[in-house]
Amino acid sequence: LRSKNMKKRVFAGSFLSGILLFGNLASGQELAEPNEKARRYHTLLLKRPGNPTVFSRFVDAWLDTGDKKQMKAWLKDSAKNGGVPEWRVVAAFHEYLGEDEAALDAFNEAVGKDGKEASLRLARAKLHAKLLSFEAALKDLEVATSDEKLGVEASKLQGIYLARAARIDEAVTAWKKVI
């Protein structure tokens, strides 16, 4: 009787240990840390989240030692407690993967943290236009056109998106304003 109970306990203990080990390995893979080079590029990217060159170098550095699935999990995890830059990087990563709806969700998170940042609203407007949501893009451009640095680009896009939304008279007015 003792040996049967002992065998059951050993089996149960081994089984439980195996499950815990597998769980730790799986979760460790999902939350892999970036290598030192990728971490440096990520730090630079947080300072200029819209910079495609730094983003590309970050991705390349990460892929030297990890994979895209690990990078996605790490970026989302770092953005949970982060601010606008972290969510912009997540949005850029989803765009890189061709996941436009997920990128829009990340942009929405960023706008929820700071809805007045013009470069953020300009980037989200471009994504809305890519998804053929011109009215939503135009709402974002209203914020972006007031920015001194981005105003001209935003106004040009405003004219284009107004034309695509079949609001021709308003498009002409927007283009005249740019000229």
mmCIF file of C-alpha atoms in Angstrom:
data_model
loop_
_atom_site.group_PDB
_atom_site.id
_atom_site.type_symbol
_atom_site.label_atom_id
_atom_site.label_comp_id
_atom_site.label_asym_id
_atom_site.label_seq_id
_atom_site.Cartn_x
_atom_site.Cartn_y
_atom_site.Cartn_z
ATOM 1 C CA LEU A 1 0.000 0.000 0.000
ATOM 2 C CA ARG A 2 2.835 2.366 0.853
ATOM 3 C CA SER A 3 4.625 1.769 -2.426
ATOM 4 C CA LYS A 4 1.459 2.486 -4.438
ATOM 5 C CA ASN A 5 0.898 5.780 -2.599
ATOM 6 C CA MET A 6 4.574 6.621 -2.949
ATOM 7 C CA LYS A 7 4.456 5.941 -6.708
ATOM 8 C CA LYS A 8 1.361 8.144 -7.038
ATOM 9 C CA ARG A 9 3.051 10.954 -5.133
ATOM 10 C CA VAL A 10 6.238 10.691 -7.165
ATOM 11 C CA PHE A 11 4.238 10.640 -10.390
ATOM 12 C CA ALA A 12 2.080 13.601 -9.281
ATOM 13 C CA GLY A 13 5.151 15.530 -8.185
ATOM 14 C CA SER A 14 6.967 14.829 -11.441
ATOM 15 C CA PHE A 15 3.892 15.724 -13.445
ATOM 16 C CA LEU A 16 3.413 18.982 -11.551
ATOM 17 C CA SER A 17 7.114 19.865 -11.862
ATOM 18 C CA GLY A 18 6.934 19.229 -15.605
ATOM 19 C CA ILE A 19 3.926 21.514 -15.969
ATOM 20 C CA LEU A 20 5.611 24.267 -13.972
ATOM 21 C CA LEU A 21 8.849 23.901 -15.936
ATOM 22 C CA PHE A 22 6.993 24.015 -19.248
ATOM 23 C CA GLY A 23 5.016 27.059 -18.090
ATOM 24 C CA ASN A 24 8.194 28.861 -17.071
ATOM 25 C CA LEU A 25 9.892 28.050 -20.346
ATOM 26 C CA ALA A 26 6.893 29.203 -22.354
ATOM 27 C CA SER A 27 6.488 32.422 -20.415
ATOM 28 C CA GLY A 28 10.236 33.035 -20.537
ATOM 29 C CA GLN A 29 10.128 32.780 -24.295
ATOM 30 C CA GLU A 30 7.255 35.261 -24.528
ATOM 31 C CA LEU A 31 8.943 37.835 -22.302
ATOM 32 C CA ALA A 32 12.456 37.563 -23.677
ATOM 33 C CA GLU A 33 14.617 40.579 -23.015
ATOM 34 C CA PRO A 34 16.270 42.500 -25.845
ATOM 35 C CA ASN A 35 19.991 42.190 -26.390
ATOM 36 C CA GLU A 36 22.160 45.179 -25.461
ATOM 37 C CA LYS A 37 22.216 46.632 -28.985
ATOM 38 C CA ALA A 38 18.417 46.370 -29.312
ATOM 39 C CA ARG A 39 17.986 47.952 -25.876
ATOM 40 C CA ARG A 40 20.115 50.958 -26.929
ATOM 41 C CA TYR A 41 18.077 51.399 -30.109
ATOM 42 C CA HIS A 42 14.853 51.079 -28.126
ATOM 43 C CA THR A 43 16.013 53.855 -25.802
ATOM 44 C CA LEU A 44 16.708 56.059 -28.852
ATOM 45 C CA LEU A 45 13.376 55.063 -30.343
ATOM 46 C CA LEU A 46 11.504 56.212 -27.252
ATOM 47 C CA LYS A 47 13.032 59.666 -27.747
ATOM 48 C CA ARG A 48 11.967 59.738 -31.423
ATOM 49 C CA PRO A 49 9.270 57.094 -31.880
ATOM 50 C CA GLY A 50 8.402 58.196 -35.404
ATOM 51 C CA ASN A 51 11.950 57.730 -36.738
ATOM 52 C CA PRO A 52 11.868 54.888 -39.298
ATOM 53 C CA THR A 53 15.660 54.481 -39.406
ATOM 54 C CA VAL A 54 15.995 53.950 -35.659
ATOM 55 C CA PHE A 55 12.964 51.640 -35.718
ATOM 56 C CA SER A 56 14.510 49.554 -38.491
ATOM 57 C CA ARG A 57 17.794 49.293 -36.606
ATOM 58 C CA PHE A 58 15.945 48.301 -33.433
ATOM 59 C CA VAL A 59 14.118 45.516 -35.271
ATOM 60 C CA ASP A 60 17.334 44.289 -36.923
ATOM 61 C CA ALA A 61 19.188 44.325 -33.593
ATOM 62 C CA TRP A 62 16.394 42.388 -31.882
ATOM 63 C CA LEU A 63 16.242 39.794 -34.659
ATOM 64 C CA ASP A 64 19.967 39.117 -34.191
ATOM 65 C CA THR A 65 19.092 37.122 -31.060
ATOM 66 C CA GLY A 66 15.282 36.893 -30.846
ATOM 67 C CA ASP A 67 12.180 36.574 -32.980
ATOM 68 C CA LYS A 68 9.207 38.777 -33.863
ATOM 69 C CA LYS A 69 6.831 36.999 -31.490
ATOM 70 C CA GLN A 70 9.150 37.667 -28.549
ATOM 71 C CA MET A 71 9.624 41.278 -29.649
ATOM 72 C CA LYS A 72 5.863 41.834 -29.875
ATOM 73 C CA ALA A 73 5.315 40.436 -26.378
ATOM 74 C CA TRP A 74 8.151 42.511 -24.912
ATOM 75 C CA LEU A 75 6.994 45.735 -26.598
ATOM 76 C CA LYS A 76 3.420 45.273 -25.385
ATOM 77 C CA ASP A 77 4.621 44.484 -21.887
ATOM 78 C CA SER A 78 6.859 47.572 -21.793
ATOM 79 C CA ALA A 79 4.015 49.745 -23.094
ATOM 80 C CA LYS A 80 1.547 48.676 -20.395
ATOM 81 C CA ASN A 81 3.097 51.029 -17.847
ATOM 82 C CA GLY A 82 4.584 53.420 -20.382
ATOM 83 C CA GLY A 83 3.411 56.562 -22.058
ATOM 84 C CA VAL A 84 2.922 57.862 -25.568
ATOM 85 C CA PRO A 85 6.374 56.875 -26.925
ATOM 86 C CA GLU A 86 6.001 53.248 -25.861
ATOM 87 C CA TRP A 87 2.583 52.958 -27.509
ATOM 88 C CA ARG A 88 3.871 54.650 -30.665
ATOM 89 C CA VAL A 89 6.609 52.033 -30.905
ATOM 90 C CA VAL A 90 3.995 49.281 -30.484
ATOM 91 C CA ALA A 91 1.934 50.914 -33.245
ATOM 92 C CA ALA A 92 4.992 51.107 -35.510
ATOM 93 C CA PHE A 93 5.719 47.437 -34.875
ATOM 94 C CA HIS A 94 2.165 46.423 -35.774
ATOM 95 C CA GLU A 95 2.375 48.503 -38.944
ATOM 96 C CA TYR A 96 5.678 46.787 -39.737
ATOM 97 C CA LEU A 97 3.906 43.430 -39.403
ATOM 98 C CA GLY A 98 0.995 44.626 -41.559
ATOM 99 C CA GLU A 99 -1.417 44.492 -38.620
ATOM 100 C CA ASP A 100 -3.107 47.838 -39.243
ATOM 101 C CA GLU A 101 -6.061 47.302 -36.892
ATOM 102 C CA ALA A 102 -3.727 46.417 -34.026
ATOM 103 C CA ALA A 103 -1.596 49.450 -34.903
ATOM 104 C CA LEU A 104 -4.699 51.625 -34.698
ATOM 105 C CA ASP A 105 -5.475 50.188 -31.256
ATOM 106 C CA ALA A 106 -1.949 51.102 -30.110
ATOM 107 C CA PHE A 107 -2.330 54.616 -31.548
ATOM 108 C CA ASN A 108 -5.629 54.934 -29.688
ATOM 109 C CA GLU A 109 -3.852 54.011 -26.444
ATOM 110 C CA ALA A 110 -1.228 56.686 -27.142
ATOM 111 C CA VAL A 111 -3.843 59.333 -27.958
ATOM 112 C CA GLY A 112 -5.612 58.416 -24.729
ATOM 113 C CA LYS A 113 -2.442 59.359 -22.876
ATOM 114 C CA ASP A 114 -1.817 62.633 -24.781
ATOM 115 C CA GLY A 115 -4.384 63.588 -27.387
ATOM 116 C CA LYS A 116 -2.791 66.932 -28.214
ATOM 117 C CA GLU A 117 0.556 65.708 -29.545
ATOM 118 C CA ALA A 118 0.552 66.741 -33.200
ATOM 119 C CA SER A 119 3.029 64.164 -34.513
ATOM 120 C CA LEU A 120 1.004 61.387 -32.910
ATOM 121 C CA ARG A 121 -2.226 62.648 -34.425
ATOM 122 C CA LEU A 122 -0.562 63.035 -37.840
ATOM 123 C CA ALA A 123 0.709 59.449 -37.713
ATOM 124 C CA ARG A 124 -2.719 58.162 -36.670
ATOM 125 C CA ALA A 125 -4.372 60.205 -39.435
ATOM 126 C CA LYS A 126 -2.139 58.518 -42.020
ATOM 127 C CA LEU A 127 -3.124 55.111 -40.673
ATOM 128 C CA HIS A 128 -6.819 56.051 -40.699
ATOM 129 C CA ALA A 129 -6.447 57.113 -44.334
ATOM 130 C CA LYS A 130 -4.707 53.836 -45.154
ATOM 131 C CA LEU A 131 -7.764 52.096 -43.690
ATOM 132 C CA LEU A 132 -9.980 54.425 -45.781
ATOM 133 C CA SER A 133 -11.433 56.146 -42.704
ATOM 134 C CA PHE A 134 -11.039 59.652 -44.068
ATOM 135 C CA GLU A 135 -13.416 61.339 -41.622
ATOM 136 C CA ALA A 136 -11.444 59.954 -38.661
ATOM 137 C CA ALA A 137 -8.209 61.021 -40.363
ATOM 138 C CA LEU A 138 -9.562 64.540 -40.813
ATOM 139 C CA LYS A 139 -10.383 64.779 -37.099
ATOM 140 C CA ASP A 140 -6.784 63.919 -36.258
ATOM 141 C CA LEU A 141 -5.495 66.416 -38.813
ATOM 142 C CA GLU A 142 -7.453 69.208 -37.131
ATOM 143 C CA VAL A 143 -5.082 68.821 -34.177
ATOM 144 C CA ALA A 144 -1.975 68.355 -36.341
ATOM 145 C CA THR A 145 -2.559 71.434 -38.528
ATOM 146 C CA SER A 146 -2.186 73.718 -35.516
ATOM 147 C CA ASP A 147 1.416 72.576 -34.968
ATOM 148 C CA GLU A 148 4.100 74.939 -36.229
ATOM 149 C CA LYS A 149 6.427 72.217 -37.583
ATOM 150 C CA LEU A 150 3.850 69.774 -38.938
ATOM 151 C CA GLY A 151 1.131 72.199 -39.963
ATOM 152 C CA VAL A 152 2.049 72.382 -43.650
ATOM 153 C CA GLU A 153 2.270 68.610 -44.084
ATOM 154 C CA ALA A 154 -0.976 68.141 -42.153
ATOM 155 C CA SER A 155 -2.716 70.797 -44.262
ATOM 156 C CA LYS A 156 -1.603 69.117 -47.503
ATOM 157 C CA LEU A 157 -2.930 65.798 -46.256
ATOM 158 C CA GLN A 158 -6.104 67.496 -45.127
ATOM 159 C CA GLY A 159 -6.715 68.632 -48.710
ATOM 160 C CA ILE A 160 -6.062 65.140 -50.051
ATOM 161 C CA TYR A 161 -8.285 63.420 -47.502
ATOM 162 C CA LEU A 162 -11.075 65.972 -47.995
ATOM 163 C CA ALA A 163 -10.971 65.261 -51.733
ATOM 164 C CA ARG A 164 -11.055 61.511 -51.100
ATOM 165 C CA ALA A 165 -14.012 62.017 -48.773
ATOM 166 C CA ALA A 166 -15.784 63.804 -51.675
ATOM 167 C CA ARG A 167 -15.648 67.182 -49.925
ATOM 168 C CA ILE A 168 -14.133 68.993 -52.907
ATOM 169 C CA ASP A 169 -14.915 72.598 -51.954
ATOM 170 C CA GLU A 170 -13.327 72.124 -48.542
ATOM 171 C CA ALA A 171 -10.325 70.405 -50.169
ATOM 172 C CA VAL A 172 -9.763 73.398 -52.460
ATOM 173 C CA THR A 173 -9.998 75.737 -49.464
ATOM 174 C CA ALA A 174 -7.438 73.633 -47.570
ATOM 175 C CA TRP A 175 -5.025 73.665 -50.509
ATOM 176 C CA LYS A 176 -5.409 77.416 -50.948
ATOM 177 C CA LYS A 177 -4.528 77.826 -47.301
ATOM 178 C CA VAL A 178 -1.331 75.829 -47.871
ATOM 179 C CA ILE A 179 -0.402 77.898 -50.925
#
